PDB file of C-alpha atoms in Angstrom:
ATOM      1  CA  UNK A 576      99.380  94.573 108.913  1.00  0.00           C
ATOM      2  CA  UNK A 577      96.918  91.837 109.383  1.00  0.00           C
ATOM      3  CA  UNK A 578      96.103  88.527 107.362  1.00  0.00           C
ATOM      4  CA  UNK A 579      92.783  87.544 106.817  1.00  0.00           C
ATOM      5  CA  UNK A 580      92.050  83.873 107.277  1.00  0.00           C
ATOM      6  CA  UNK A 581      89.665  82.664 104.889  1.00  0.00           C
ATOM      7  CA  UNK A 582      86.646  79.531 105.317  1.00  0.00           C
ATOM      8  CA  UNK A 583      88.995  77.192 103.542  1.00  0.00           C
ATOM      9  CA  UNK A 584      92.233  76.657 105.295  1.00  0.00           C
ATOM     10  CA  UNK A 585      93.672  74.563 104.602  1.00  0.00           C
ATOM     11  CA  UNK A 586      96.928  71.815 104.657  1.00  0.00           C
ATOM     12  CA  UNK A 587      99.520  72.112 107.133  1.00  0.00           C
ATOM     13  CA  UNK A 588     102.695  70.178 106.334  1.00  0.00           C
ATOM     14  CA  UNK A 589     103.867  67.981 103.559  1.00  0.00           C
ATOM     15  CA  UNK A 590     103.661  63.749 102.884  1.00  0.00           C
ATOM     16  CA  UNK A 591     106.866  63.979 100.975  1.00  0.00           C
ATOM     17  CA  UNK A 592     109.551  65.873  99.850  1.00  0.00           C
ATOM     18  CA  UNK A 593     108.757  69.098  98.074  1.00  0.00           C
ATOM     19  CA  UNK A 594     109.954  69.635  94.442  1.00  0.00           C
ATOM     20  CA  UNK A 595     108.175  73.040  93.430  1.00  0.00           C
ATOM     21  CA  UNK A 596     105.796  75.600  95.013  1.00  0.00           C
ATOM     22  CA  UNK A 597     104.384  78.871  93.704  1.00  0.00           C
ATOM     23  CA  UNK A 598     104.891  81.385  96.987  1.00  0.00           C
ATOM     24  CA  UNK A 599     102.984  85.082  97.046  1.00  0.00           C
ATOM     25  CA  UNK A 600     105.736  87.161  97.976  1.00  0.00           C
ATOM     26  CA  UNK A 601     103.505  89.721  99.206  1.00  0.00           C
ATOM     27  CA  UNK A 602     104.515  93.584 100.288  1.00  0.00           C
ATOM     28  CA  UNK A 603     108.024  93.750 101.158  1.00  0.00           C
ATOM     29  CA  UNK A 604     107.010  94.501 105.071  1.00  0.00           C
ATOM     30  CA  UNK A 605     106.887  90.758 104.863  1.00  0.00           C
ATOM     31  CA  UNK A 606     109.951  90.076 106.546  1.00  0.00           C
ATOM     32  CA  UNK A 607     109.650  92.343 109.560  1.00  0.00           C
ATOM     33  CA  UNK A 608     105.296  91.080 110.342  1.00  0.00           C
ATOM     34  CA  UNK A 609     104.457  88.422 112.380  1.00  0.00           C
ATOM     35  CA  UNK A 610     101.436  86.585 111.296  1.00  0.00           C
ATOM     36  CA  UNK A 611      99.431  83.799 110.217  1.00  0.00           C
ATOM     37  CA  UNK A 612     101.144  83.533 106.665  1.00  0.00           C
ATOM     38  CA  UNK A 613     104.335  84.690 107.909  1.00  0.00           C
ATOM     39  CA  UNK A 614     104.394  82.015 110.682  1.00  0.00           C
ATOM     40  CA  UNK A 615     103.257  79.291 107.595  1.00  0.00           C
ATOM     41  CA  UNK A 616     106.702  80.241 105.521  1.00  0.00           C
ATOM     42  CA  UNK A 617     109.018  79.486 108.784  1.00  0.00           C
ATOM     43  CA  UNK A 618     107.338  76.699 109.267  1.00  0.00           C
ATOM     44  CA  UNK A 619     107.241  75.680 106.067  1.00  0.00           C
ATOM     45  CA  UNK A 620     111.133  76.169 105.579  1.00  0.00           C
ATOM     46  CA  UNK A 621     111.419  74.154 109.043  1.00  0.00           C
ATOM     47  CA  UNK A 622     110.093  71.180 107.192  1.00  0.00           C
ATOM     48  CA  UNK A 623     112.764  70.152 104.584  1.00  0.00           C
ATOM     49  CA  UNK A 624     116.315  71.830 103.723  1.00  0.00           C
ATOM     50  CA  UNK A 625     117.032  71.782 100.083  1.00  0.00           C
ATOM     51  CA  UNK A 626     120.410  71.027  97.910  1.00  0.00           C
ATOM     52  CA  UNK A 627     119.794  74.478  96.067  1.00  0.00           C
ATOM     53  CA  UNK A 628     116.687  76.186  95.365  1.00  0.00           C
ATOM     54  CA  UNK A 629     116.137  77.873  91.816  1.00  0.00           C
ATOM     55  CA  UNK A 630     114.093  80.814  92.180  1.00  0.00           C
ATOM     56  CA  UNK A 631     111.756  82.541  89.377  1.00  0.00           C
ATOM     57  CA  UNK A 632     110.802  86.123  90.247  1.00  0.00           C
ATOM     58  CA  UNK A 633     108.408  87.999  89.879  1.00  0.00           C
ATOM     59  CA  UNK A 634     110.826  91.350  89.892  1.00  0.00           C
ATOM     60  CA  UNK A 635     113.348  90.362  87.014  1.00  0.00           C
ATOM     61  CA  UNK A 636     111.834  90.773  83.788  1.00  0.00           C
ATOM     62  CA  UNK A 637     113.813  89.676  80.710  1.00  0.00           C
ATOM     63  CA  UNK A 638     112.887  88.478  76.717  1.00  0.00           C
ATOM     64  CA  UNK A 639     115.575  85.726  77.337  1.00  0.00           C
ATOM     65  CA  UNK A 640     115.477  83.215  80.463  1.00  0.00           C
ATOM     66  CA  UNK A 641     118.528  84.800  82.867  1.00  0.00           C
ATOM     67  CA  UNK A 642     120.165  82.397  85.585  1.00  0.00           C
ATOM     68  CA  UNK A 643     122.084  83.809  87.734  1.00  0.00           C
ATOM     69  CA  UNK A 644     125.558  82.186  87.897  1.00  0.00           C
ATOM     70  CA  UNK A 645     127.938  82.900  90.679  1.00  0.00           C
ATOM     71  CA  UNK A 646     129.495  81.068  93.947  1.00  0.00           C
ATOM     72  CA  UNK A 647     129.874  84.313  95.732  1.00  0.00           C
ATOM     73  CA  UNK A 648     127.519  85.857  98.074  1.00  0.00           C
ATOM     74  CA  UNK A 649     124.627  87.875  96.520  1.00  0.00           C
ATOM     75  CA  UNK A 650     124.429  91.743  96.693  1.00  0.00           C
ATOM     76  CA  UNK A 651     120.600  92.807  97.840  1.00  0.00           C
ATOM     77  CA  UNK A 652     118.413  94.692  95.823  1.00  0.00           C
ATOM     78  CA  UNK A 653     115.916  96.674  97.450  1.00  0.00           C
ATOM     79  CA  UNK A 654     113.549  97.432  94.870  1.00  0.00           C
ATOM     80  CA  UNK A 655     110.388  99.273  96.278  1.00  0.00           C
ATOM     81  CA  UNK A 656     110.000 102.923  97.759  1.00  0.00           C
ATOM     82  CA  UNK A 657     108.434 104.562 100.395  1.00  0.00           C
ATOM     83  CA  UNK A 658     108.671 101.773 103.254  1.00  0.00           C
ATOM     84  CA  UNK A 659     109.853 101.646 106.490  1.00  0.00           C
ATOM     85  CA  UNK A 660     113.803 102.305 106.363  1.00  0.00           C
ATOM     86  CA  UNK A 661     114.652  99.671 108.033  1.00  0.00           C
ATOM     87  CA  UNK A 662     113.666  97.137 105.228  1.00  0.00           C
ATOM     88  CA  UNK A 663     116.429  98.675 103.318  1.00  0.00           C
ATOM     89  CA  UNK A 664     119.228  97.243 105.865  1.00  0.00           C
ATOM     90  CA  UNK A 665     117.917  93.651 105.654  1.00  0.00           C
ATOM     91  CA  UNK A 666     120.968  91.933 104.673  1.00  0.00           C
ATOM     92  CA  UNK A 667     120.089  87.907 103.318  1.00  0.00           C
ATOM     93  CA  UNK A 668     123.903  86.719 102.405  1.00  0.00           C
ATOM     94  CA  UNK A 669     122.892  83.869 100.320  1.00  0.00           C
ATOM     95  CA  UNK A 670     125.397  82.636  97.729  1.00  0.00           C
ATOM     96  CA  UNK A 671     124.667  81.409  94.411  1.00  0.00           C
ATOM     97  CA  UNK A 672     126.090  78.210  92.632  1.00  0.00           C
ATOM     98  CA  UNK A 673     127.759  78.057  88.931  1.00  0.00           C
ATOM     99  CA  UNK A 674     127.277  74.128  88.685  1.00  0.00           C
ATOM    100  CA  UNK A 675     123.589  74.489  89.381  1.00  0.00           C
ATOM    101  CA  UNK A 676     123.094  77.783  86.847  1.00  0.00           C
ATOM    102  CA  UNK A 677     124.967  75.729  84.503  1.00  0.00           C
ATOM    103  CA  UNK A 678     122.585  71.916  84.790  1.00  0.00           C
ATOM    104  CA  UNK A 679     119.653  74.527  84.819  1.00  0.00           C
ATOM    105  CA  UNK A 680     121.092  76.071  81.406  1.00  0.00           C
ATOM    106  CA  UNK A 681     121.663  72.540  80.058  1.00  0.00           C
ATOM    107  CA  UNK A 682     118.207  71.578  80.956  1.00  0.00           C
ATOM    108  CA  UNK A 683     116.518  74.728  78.821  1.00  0.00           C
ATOM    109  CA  UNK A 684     119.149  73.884  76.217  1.00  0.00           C
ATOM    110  CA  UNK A 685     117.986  70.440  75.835  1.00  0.00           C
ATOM    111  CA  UNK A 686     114.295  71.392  75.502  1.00  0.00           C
ATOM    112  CA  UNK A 687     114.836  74.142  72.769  1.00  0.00           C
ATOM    113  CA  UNK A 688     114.613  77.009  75.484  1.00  0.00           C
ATOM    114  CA  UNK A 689     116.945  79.739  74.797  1.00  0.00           C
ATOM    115  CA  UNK A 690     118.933  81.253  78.242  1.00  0.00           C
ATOM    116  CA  UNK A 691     121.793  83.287  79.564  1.00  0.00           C
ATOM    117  CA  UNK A 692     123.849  83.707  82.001  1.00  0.00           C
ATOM    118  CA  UNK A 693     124.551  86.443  84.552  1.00  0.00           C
ATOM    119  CA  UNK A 694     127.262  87.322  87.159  1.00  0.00           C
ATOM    120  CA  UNK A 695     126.085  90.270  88.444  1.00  0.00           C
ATOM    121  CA  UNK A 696     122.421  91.036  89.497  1.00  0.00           C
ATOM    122  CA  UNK A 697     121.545  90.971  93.017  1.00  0.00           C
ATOM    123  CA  UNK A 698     118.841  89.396  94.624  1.00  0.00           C
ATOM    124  CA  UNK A 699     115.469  90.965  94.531  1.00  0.00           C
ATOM    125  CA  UNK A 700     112.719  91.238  96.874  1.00  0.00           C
ATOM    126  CA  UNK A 701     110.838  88.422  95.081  1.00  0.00           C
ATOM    127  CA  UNK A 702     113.396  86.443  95.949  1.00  0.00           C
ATOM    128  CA  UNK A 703     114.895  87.425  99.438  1.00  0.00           C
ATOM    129  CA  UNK A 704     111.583  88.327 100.786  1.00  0.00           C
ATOM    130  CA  UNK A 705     109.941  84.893 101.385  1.00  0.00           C
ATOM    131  CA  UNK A 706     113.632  83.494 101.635  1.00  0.00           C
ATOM    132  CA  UNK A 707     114.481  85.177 104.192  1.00  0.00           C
ATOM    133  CA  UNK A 708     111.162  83.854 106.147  1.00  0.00           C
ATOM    134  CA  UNK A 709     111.873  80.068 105.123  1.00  0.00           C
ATOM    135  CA  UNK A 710     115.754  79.893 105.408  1.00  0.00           C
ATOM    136  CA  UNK A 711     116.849  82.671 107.689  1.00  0.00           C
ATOM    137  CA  UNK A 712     120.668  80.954 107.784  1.00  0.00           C
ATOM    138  CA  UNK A 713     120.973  82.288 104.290  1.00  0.00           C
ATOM    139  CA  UNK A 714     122.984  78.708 104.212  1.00  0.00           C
ATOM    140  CA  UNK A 715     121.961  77.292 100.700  1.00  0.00           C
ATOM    141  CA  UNK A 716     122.810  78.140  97.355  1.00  0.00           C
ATOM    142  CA  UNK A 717     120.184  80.315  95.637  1.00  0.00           C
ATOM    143  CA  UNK A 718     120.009  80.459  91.684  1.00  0.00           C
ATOM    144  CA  UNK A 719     117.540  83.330  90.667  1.00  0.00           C
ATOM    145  CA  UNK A 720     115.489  83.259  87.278  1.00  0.00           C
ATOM    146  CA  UNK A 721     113.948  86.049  85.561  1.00  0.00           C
ATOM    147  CA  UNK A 722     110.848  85.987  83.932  1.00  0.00           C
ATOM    148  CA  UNK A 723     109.425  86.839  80.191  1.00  0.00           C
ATOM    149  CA  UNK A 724     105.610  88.041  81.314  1.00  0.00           C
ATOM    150  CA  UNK A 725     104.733  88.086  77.579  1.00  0.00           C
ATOM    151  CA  UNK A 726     105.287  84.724  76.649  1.00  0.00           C
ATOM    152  CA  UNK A 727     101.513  82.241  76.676  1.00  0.00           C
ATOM    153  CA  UNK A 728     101.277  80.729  79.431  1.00  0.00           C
ATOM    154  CA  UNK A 729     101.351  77.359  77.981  1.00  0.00           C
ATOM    155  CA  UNK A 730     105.493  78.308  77.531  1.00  0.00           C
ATOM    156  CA  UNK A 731     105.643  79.073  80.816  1.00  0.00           C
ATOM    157  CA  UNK A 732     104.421  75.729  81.849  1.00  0.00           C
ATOM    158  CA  UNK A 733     106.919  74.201  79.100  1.00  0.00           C
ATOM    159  CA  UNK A 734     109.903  76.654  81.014  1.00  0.00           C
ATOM    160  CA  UNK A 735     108.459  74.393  84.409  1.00  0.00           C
ATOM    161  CA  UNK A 736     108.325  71.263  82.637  1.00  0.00           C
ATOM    162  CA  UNK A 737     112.022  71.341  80.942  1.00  0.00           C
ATOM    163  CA  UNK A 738     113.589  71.205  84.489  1.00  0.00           C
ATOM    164  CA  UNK A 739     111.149  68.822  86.422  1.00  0.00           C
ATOM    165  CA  UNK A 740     113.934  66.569  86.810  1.00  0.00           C
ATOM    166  CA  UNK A 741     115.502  68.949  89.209  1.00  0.00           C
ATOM    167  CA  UNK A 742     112.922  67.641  92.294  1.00  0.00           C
ATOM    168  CA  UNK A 743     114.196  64.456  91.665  1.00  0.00           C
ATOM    169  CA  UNK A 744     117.942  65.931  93.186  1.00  0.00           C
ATOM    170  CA  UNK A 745     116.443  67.349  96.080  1.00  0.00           C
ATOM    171  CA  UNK A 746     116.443  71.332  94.086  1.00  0.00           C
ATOM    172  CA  UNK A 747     113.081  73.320  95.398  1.00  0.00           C
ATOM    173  CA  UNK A 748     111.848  74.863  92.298  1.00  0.00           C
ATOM    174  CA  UNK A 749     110.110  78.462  93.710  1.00  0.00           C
ATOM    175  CA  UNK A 750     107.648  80.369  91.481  1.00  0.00           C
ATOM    176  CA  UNK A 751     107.697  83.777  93.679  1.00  0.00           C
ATOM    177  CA  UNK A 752     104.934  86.035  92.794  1.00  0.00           C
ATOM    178  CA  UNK A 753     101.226  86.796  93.387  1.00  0.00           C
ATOM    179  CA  UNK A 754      98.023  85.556  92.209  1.00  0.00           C
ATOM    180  CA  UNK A 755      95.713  89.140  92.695  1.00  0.00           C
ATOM    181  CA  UNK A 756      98.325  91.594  92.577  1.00  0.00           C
ATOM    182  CA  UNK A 757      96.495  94.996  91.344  1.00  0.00           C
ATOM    183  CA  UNK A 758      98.321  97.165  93.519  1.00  0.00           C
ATOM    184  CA  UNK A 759      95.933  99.868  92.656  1.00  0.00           C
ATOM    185  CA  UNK A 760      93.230  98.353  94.829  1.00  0.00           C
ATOM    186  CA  UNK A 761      95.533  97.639  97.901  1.00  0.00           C
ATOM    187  CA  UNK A 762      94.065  99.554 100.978  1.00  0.00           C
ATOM    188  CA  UNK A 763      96.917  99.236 103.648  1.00  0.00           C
ATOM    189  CA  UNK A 764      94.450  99.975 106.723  1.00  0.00           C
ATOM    190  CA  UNK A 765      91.307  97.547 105.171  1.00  0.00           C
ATOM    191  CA  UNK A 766      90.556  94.672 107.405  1.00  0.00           C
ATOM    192  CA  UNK A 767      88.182  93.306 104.992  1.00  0.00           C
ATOM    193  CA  UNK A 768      88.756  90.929 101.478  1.00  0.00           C
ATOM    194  CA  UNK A 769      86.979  92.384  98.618  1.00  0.00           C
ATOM    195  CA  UNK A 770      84.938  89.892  97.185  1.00  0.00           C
ATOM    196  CA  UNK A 771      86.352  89.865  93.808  1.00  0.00           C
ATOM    197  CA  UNK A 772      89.652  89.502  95.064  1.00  0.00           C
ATOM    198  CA  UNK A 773      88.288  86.411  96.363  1.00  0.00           C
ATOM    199  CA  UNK A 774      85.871  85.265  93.573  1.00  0.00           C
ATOM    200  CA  UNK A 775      88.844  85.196  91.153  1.00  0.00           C
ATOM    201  CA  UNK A 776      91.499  83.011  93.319  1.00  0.00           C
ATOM    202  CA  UNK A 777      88.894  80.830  94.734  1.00  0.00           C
ATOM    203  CA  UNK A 778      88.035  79.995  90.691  1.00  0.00           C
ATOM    204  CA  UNK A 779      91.739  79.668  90.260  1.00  0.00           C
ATOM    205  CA  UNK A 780      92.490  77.506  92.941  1.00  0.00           C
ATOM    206  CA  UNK A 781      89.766  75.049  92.168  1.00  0.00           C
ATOM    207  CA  UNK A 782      91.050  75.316  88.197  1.00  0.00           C
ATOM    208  CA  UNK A 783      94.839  74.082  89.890  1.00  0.00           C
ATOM    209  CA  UNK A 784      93.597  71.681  92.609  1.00  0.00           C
ATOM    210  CA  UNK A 785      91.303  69.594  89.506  1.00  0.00           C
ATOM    211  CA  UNK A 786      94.796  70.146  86.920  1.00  0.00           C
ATOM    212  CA  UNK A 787      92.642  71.746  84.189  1.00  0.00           C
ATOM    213  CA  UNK A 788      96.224  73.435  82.687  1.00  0.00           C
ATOM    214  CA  UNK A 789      93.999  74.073  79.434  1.00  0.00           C
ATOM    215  CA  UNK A 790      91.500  76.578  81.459  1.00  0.00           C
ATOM    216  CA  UNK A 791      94.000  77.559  83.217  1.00  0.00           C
ATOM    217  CA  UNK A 792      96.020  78.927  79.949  1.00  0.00           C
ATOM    218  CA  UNK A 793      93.175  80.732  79.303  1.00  0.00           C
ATOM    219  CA  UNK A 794      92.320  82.191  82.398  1.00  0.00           C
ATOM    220  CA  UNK A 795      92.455  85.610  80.895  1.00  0.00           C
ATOM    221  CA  UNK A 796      89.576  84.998  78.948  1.00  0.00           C
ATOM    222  CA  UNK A 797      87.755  82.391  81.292  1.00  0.00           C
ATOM    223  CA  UNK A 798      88.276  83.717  85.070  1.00  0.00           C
ATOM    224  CA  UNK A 799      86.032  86.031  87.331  1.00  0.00           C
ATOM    225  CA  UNK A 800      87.483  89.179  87.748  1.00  0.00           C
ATOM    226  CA  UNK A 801      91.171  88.038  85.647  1.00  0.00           C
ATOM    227  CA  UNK A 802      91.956  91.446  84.080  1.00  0.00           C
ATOM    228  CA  UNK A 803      91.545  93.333  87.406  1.00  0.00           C
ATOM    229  CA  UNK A 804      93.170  90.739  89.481  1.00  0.00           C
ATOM    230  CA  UNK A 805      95.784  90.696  86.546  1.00  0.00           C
ATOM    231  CA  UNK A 806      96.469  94.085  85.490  1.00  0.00           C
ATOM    232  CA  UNK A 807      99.790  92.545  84.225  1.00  0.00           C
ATOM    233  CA  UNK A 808     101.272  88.766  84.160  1.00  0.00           C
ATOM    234  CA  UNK A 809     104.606  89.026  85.696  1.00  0.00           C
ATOM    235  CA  UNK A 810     103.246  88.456  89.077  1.00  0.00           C
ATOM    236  CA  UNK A 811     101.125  85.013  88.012  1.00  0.00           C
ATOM    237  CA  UNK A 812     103.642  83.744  85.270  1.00  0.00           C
ATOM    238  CA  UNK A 813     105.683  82.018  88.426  1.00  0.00           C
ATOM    239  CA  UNK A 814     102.542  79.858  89.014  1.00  0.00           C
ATOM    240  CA  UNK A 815     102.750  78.758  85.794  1.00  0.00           C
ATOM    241  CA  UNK A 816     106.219  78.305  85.422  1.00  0.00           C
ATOM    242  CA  UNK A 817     106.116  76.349  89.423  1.00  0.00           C
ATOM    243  CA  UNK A 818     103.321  74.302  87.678  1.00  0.00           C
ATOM    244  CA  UNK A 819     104.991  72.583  85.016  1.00  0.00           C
ATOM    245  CA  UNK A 820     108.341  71.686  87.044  1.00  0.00           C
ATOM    246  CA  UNK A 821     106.174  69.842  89.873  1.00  0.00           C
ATOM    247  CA  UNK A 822     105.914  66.243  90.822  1.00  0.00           C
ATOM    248  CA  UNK A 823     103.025  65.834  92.296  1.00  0.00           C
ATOM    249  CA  UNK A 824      99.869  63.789  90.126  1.00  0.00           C
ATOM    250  CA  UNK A 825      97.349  66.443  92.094  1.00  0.00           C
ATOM    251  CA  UNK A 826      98.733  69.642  93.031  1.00  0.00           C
ATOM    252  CA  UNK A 827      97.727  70.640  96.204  1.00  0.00           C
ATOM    253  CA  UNK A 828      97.141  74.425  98.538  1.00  0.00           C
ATOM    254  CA  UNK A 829      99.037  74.523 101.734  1.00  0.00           C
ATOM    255  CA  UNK A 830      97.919  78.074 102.848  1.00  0.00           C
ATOM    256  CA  UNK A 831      95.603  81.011 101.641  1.00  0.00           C
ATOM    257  CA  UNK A 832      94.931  83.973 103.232  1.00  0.00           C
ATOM    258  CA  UNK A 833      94.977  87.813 102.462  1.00  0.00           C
ATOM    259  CA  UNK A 834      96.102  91.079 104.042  1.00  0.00           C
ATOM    260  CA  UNK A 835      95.511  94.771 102.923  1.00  0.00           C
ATOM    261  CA  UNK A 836      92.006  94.349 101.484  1.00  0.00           C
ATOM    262  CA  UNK A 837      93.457  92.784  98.047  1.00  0.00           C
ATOM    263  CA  UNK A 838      96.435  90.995  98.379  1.00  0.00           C
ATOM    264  CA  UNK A 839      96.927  87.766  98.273  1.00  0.00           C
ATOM    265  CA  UNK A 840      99.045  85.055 100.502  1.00  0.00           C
ATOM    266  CA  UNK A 841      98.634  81.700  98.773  1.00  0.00           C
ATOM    267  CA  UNK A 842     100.850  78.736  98.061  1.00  0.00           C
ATOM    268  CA  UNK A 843     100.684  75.707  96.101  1.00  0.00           C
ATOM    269  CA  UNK A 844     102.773  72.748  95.987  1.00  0.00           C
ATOM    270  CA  UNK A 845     103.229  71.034  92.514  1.00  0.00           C
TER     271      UNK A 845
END
């Protein structure tokens, strides 16, 4: 695996406590590379420990907002096929937190947004694959989210916005997920970006960086390349979703970079 570094890198470190990021979770070989973006998520774990950290992924799909809601120690969930078999014995024993899954409830609750609870579901690669990177001690309470990819994005943003106040008690808000993420496109021997890979997150970062959330809603219709990059929204709704709950006036790129011809490695702080 390799990860292409790009002409614009790019911030290294953080003024302040984080609130919220949006994190490309990437292929699940993730955890076992070693490599530019790889060596960015340790580091960037190094740099502040969390309370909790409440978790929207990419790779739990529901109509209704789900929190997961338990004290005891996740199973995993190993949801790809056809990788190496030793990403199937990664074990990351993080446990959840009721009290947490129940504030983030109350927070929906009080801004009209329906949710539910559940006791069982493991964690996902979305969730345990950058975690694992970040916080290998598996030592704070995780609360994972699912995602509704066919909501507007403007209710995404309102999902973000509805539990902003969670920064402000030292919970990391994570939006795991990817901006390109066609993974009919991925060539796992390329060395090379493809240009339109490129075109459409460089138009995407520059729509975050300047705040222009009404563009941004509309990217479908508005950015280079969006329906190829996009082939479905689950991947970018985290963004979204990261977006609204941040604390930051100007949101800002800590890393961007790319590995296996299309896929990308960015993250934003909000």
């Amino acid at each position: 695996m390799f990860s292409l570094k790009i002409s614009k890198i790019l911030v290294k470190g953080c003024e302040k406590m984080i609130s919220s990021l949006f994190i490309c979770h990437g292929a699940p070989t993730l955890v076992s590379e070693k490599n530019e973006y790889t060596d960015f998520l340790k580091d960037l774990g190094s740099r502040q420990k969390p309370k909790a950290i409440v978790i929207f992924t990419a790779h739990w799909e529901s109509e209704i907002t789900t929190i997961s809601s338990m004290d005891d120690t996740y199973s995993m969930i190993y949801d790809f096929y056809g990788f190496p078999k030793e990403l199937y014995s990664i074990k990351y024993p993080a446990k959840g937190s009721v009290e947490v899954a129940s504030k983030l409830q109350s927070m929906l609750r009080n801004h009209g947004i329906e949710s539910k609870l559940d006791k069982n579901r493991g964690l996902d690669h979305g969730a345990w694959d950058i975690l694992y990177l970040m916080y290998p001690k598996a030592d704070i309470p995780i609360i994972q989210v699912s995602v509704n990819p066919f909501l507007a994005m403007e209710r995404q943003y309102e999902i973000g916005r509805a539990i902003r106040e969670l920064g402000k008690e030292d919970i990391l808000v994570i939006g795991s997920g990817s901006t390109v993420h066609n993974l009919a496109t991925v060539d796992w021997n390329s060395e090379k970006v493809e240009e339109w890979a490129l075109e459409f997150d460089d138009w995407f970062i520059e729509k975050v960086e300047d705040n222009d959330k009404d563009t941004l809603f509309n990217y479908r219709k508005l950015a280079p390349y969006a329906k190829h990059a996009v082939p479905r929204e689950e991947h970018i709704v985290p963004m979204f979703i990261a977006m609204g709950s941040g604390n930051r006036d100007k949101p800002k790129l800590l890393h961007q970079s790319y590995a296996y011809g299309t896929l990308s490695y960015i993250c934003f702080e909000f």
